[in-house]
Coordinates of C-alpha atoms in Angstrom, one line a residue:
M1 CA 51.4 74.2 13.1
P2 CA 47.7 73.7 12.1
A3 CA 45.2 75.3 14.4
K4 CA 43.2 72.1 14.5
A5 CA 43.9 68.3 14.3
F6 CA 41.8 65.2 14.3
S7 CA 41.8 63.3 17.6
E8 CA 41.2 59.7 17.6
V9 CA 40.0 59.8 21.2
H10 CA 37.5 62.5 20.7
G11 CA 36.3 61.4 17.2
R12 CA 36.7 64.9 15.9
E13 CA 38.9 67.9 15.1
I14 CA 40.3 69.6 18.3
R15 CA 42.2 72.7 18.8
T16 CA 46.1 72.4 19.0
V17 CA 48.4 74.4 21.2
K18 CA 48.7 76.8 18.4
Q19 CA 45.4 78.3 19.8
C20 CA 46.9 78.3 23.5
P21 CA 47.6 81.9 24.5
P22 CA 50.1 80.9 27.3
F23 CA 52.0 78.7 24.8
V24 CA 52.2 81.4 22.4
D25 CA 52.9 84.3 24.7
A26 CA 55.8 82.3 26.4
M27 CA 57.4 82.1 22.9
A28 CA 57.2 85.7 22.3
H29 CA 58.2 86.8 26.0
G30 CA 61.4 88.8 26.4
F31 CA 63.7 88.8 23.5
V32 CA 65.6 86.4 21.5
I33 CA 69.4 86.2 20.6
P34 CA 69.8 85.0 17.0
L35 CA 72.7 83.2 15.3
P36 CA 74.5 85.9 13.3
C37 CA 75.3 83.7 10.2
D38 CA 74.8 80.3 8.8
V39 CA 76.7 77.5 10.6
S40 CA 77.3 74.2 8.8
V41 CA 77.6 70.8 10.7
E42 CA 79.0 67.8 9.2
N43 CA 79.9 64.8 11.3
G44 CA 80.4 66.8 14.4
V45 CA 82.5 69.5 12.7
F46 CA 81.1 73.1 12.8
S47 CA 82.2 75.6 10.2
W48 CA 81.1 79.0 8.8
D49 CA 81.9 81.4 6.1
W50 CA 81.2 84.9 7.8
R51 CA 83.6 87.4 6.3
I52 CA 83.2 90.6 8.6
P53 CA 86.1 93.1 9.4
E54 CA 88.4 92.7 12.3
P55 CA 86.6 94.0 15.3
A56 CA 87.9 97.4 16.4
T57 CA 87.3 96.6 20.0
R58 CA 89.8 94.4 21.5
G59 CA 88.5 91.1 23.1
H60 CA 85.2 91.4 20.9
P61 CA 84.4 88.0 19.3
R62 CA 84.7 87.5 15.6
A63 CA 83.4 83.8 15.3
P64 CA 79.7 83.0 15.9
L65 CA 80.7 80.4 18.4
S66 CA 83.3 78.7 20.3
F67 CA 83.7 75.8 22.7
H68 CA 83.9 74.7 26.4
V69 CA 86.0 71.5 26.9
P70 CA 84.2 68.3 28.2
E71 CA 85.9 68.9 31.7
Q72 CA 84.0 72.0 32.4
L73 CA 80.8 70.0 32.6
V74 CA 82.1 67.1 34.7
G75 CA 79.4 66.1 37.2
A76 CA 76.5 68.1 35.7
P77 CA 73.4 66.3 34.7
F78 CA 73.6 67.3 31.1
A79 CA 77.4 66.1 30.6
D80 CA 77.8 63.5 28.0
G81 CA 81.5 63.7 27.5
Q82 CA 81.3 66.1 24.5
A83 CA 82.5 69.6 24.5
A84 CA 79.9 72.2 24.9
L85 CA 79.1 74.9 22.4
K86 CA 79.3 78.6 23.4
F87 CA 77.3 81.0 21.3
N88 CA 79.2 84.3 21.2
S89 CA 77.3 87.4 21.8
F90 CA 77.6 90.5 19.6
W91 CA 75.6 92.7 22.1
T92 CA 76.0 94.1 25.5
I93 CA 72.9 94.2 27.6
E94 CA 72.3 96.6 30.3
L95 CA 69.3 96.6 32.7
E96 CA 67.9 98.8 35.5
E97 CA 69.1 98.4 39.0
G98 CA 67.7 95.3 40.8
W99 CA 67.0 93.4 37.6
S100 CA 68.8 90.3 36.2
L101 CA 68.9 88.5 32.9
L102 CA 67.6 85.0 32.7
A103 CA 68.8 83.1 29.7
V104 CA 67.1 80.0 28.7
H105 CA 66.7 77.7 25.8
P106 CA 64.3 79.1 23.2
I107 CA 60.9 78.2 24.7
N108 CA 59.0 75.3 23.2
R109 CA 61.8 74.8 20.5
D110 CA 62.7 71.2 21.3
D111 CA 63.2 70.8 17.4
L112 CA 66.7 72.6 17.7
P113 CA 69.6 70.1 17.7
F114 CA 71.1 71.8 21.0
R115 CA 70.0 72.6 24.5
L116 CA 70.9 76.0 25.9
I117 CA 72.3 75.9 29.5
T118 CA 70.3 78.3 31.7
G119 CA 72.0 81.1 33.2
L120 CA 71.2 84.1 35.4
V121 CA 73.3 87.2 34.8
D122 CA 73.1 90.4 37.0
S123 CA 73.1 92.7 33.9
D124 CA 72.4 95.7 35.9
R125 CA 76.1 95.5 37.0
F126 CA 77.6 93.4 34.4
H127 CA 76.9 95.1 31.1
D128 CA 80.1 96.4 29.7
G129 CA 81.1 93.0 28.0
G130 CA 79.1 90.5 26.0
I131 CA 77.2 87.5 27.4
N132 CA 78.0 84.3 25.8
F133 CA 75.5 81.3 25.8
P134 CA 76.8 77.9 26.5
A135 CA 74.7 74.8 25.1
V136 CA 75.2 71.1 24.8
W137 CA 74.7 69.6 21.4
T138 CA 72.0 67.1 21.6
D139 CA 71.4 65.6 18.2
R140 CA 74.7 64.0 17.2
A141 CA 73.1 62.7 13.9
F142 CA 72.5 66.2 12.7
N143 CA 74.2 67.1 9.4
G144 CA 73.1 70.3 7.7
V145 CA 73.0 74.1 8.3
L146 CA 71.9 76.1 11.3
P147 CA 70.6 79.1 9.3
R148 CA 71.2 82.7 10.2
G149 CA 68.6 83.9 12.6
T150 CA 68.0 80.5 14.4
P151 CA 67.2 81.6 18.0
V152 CA 70.0 80.4 20.4
A153 CA 68.7 82.0 23.5
Q154 CA 65.7 83.5 25.0
C155 CA 66.3 86.3 27.4
L156 CA 63.8 87.0 30.2
I157 CA 64.2 90.1 32.5
V158 CA 63.5 89.2 36.0
P159 CA 63.5 90.9 39.4
R160 CA 66.5 89.9 41.6
E161 CA 64.6 90.4 44.9
Q162 CA 62.7 87.2 45.9
P163 CA 59.0 87.4 46.3
D164 CA 57.2 87.0 49.6
L165 CA 55.1 83.8 49.4
V166 CA 51.8 83.5 51.3
F167 CA 49.9 80.1 51.7
E168 CA 46.3 80.0 52.6
Q169 CA 43.4 77.7 52.8
L170 CA 41.1 77.8 49.7
E171 CA 37.8 78.8 51.4
G172 CA 35.0 81.5 51.3
P173 CA 35.1 83.9 48.3
A174 CA 38.2 82.4 47.0
K175 CA 36.7 78.9 46.9
T176 CA 33.5 80.3 45.3
A177 CA 35.8 82.4 42.5
Y178 CA 37.7 79.1 41.9
E179 CA 34.6 77.0 41.2
S180 CA 33.0 79.7 39.0
T181 CA 36.2 80.2 37.0
V182 CA 36.8 76.5 36.3
A183 CA 33.1 75.9 35.4
E184 CA 33.3 78.8 33.0
V185 CA 36.5 77.6 31.4
L186 CA 35.2 74.1 30.9
A187 CA 31.9 75.2 29.4
Q188 CA 33.3 77.2 26.4
P189 CA 36.5 77.9 24.7
G190 CA 38.5 81.1 24.6
I191 CA 37.6 82.3 28.1
Y192 CA 41.2 82.9 29.1
R193 CA 42.0 84.7 25.9
K194 CA 38.8 86.9 26.1
R195 CA 38.6 87.8 29.8
F196 CA 42.1 87.3 31.4
R197 CA 44.9 87.6 28.8
A198 CA 46.6 90.9 29.1
K199 CA 47.5 93.0 26.0
R200 CA 51.3 92.8 25.5
R201 CA 53.6 95.2 24.0
R202 CA 56.3 93.5 21.9
S203 CA 60.0 94.5 22.6
S204 CA 61.4 96.9 20.1
A205 CA 64.8 98.5 19.5
E206 CA 65.1 102.3 20.3

């Protein structure tokens, strides 16, 4: 993406979302499950040439994806009569007690020809088997290759305990702080990035 683009409305170049920290940070949050090999798509037929040894563990997948029959989606808002994809997992995921794994479509990746079905897995308890990621194929006209490394799921680690919500009138010091913050943000660019954005440690393998 370009960092700036010309706006007909403004009559000048303006910053794109590439310079928006919340947009960028959301895409980098958690960790991504990648497609393990190239997958070719031709007129709705999926194929791959991934020559790996037979798994030594019984029940472990060997194919990068499998399918759910259309009847498993009947009544769902995203059902369209097609079979659903199932991206197979080649990892087990274990979390600390009280935490769950929220698997979502790769954030801000509407360019992908599929849409992941969101799921929440209690991976502090279920961690001895792989988690598979179902998706609906949204671009029926797509013919080509999904390359190895394509993000198929973005995994966010979330607490299972629901937060206590407090609703209050916006007044007093809170009202003053609101007005001051909004005025500062509107007066000059980069206020959020400079004053409020927290430093992040990216996930890494141990």
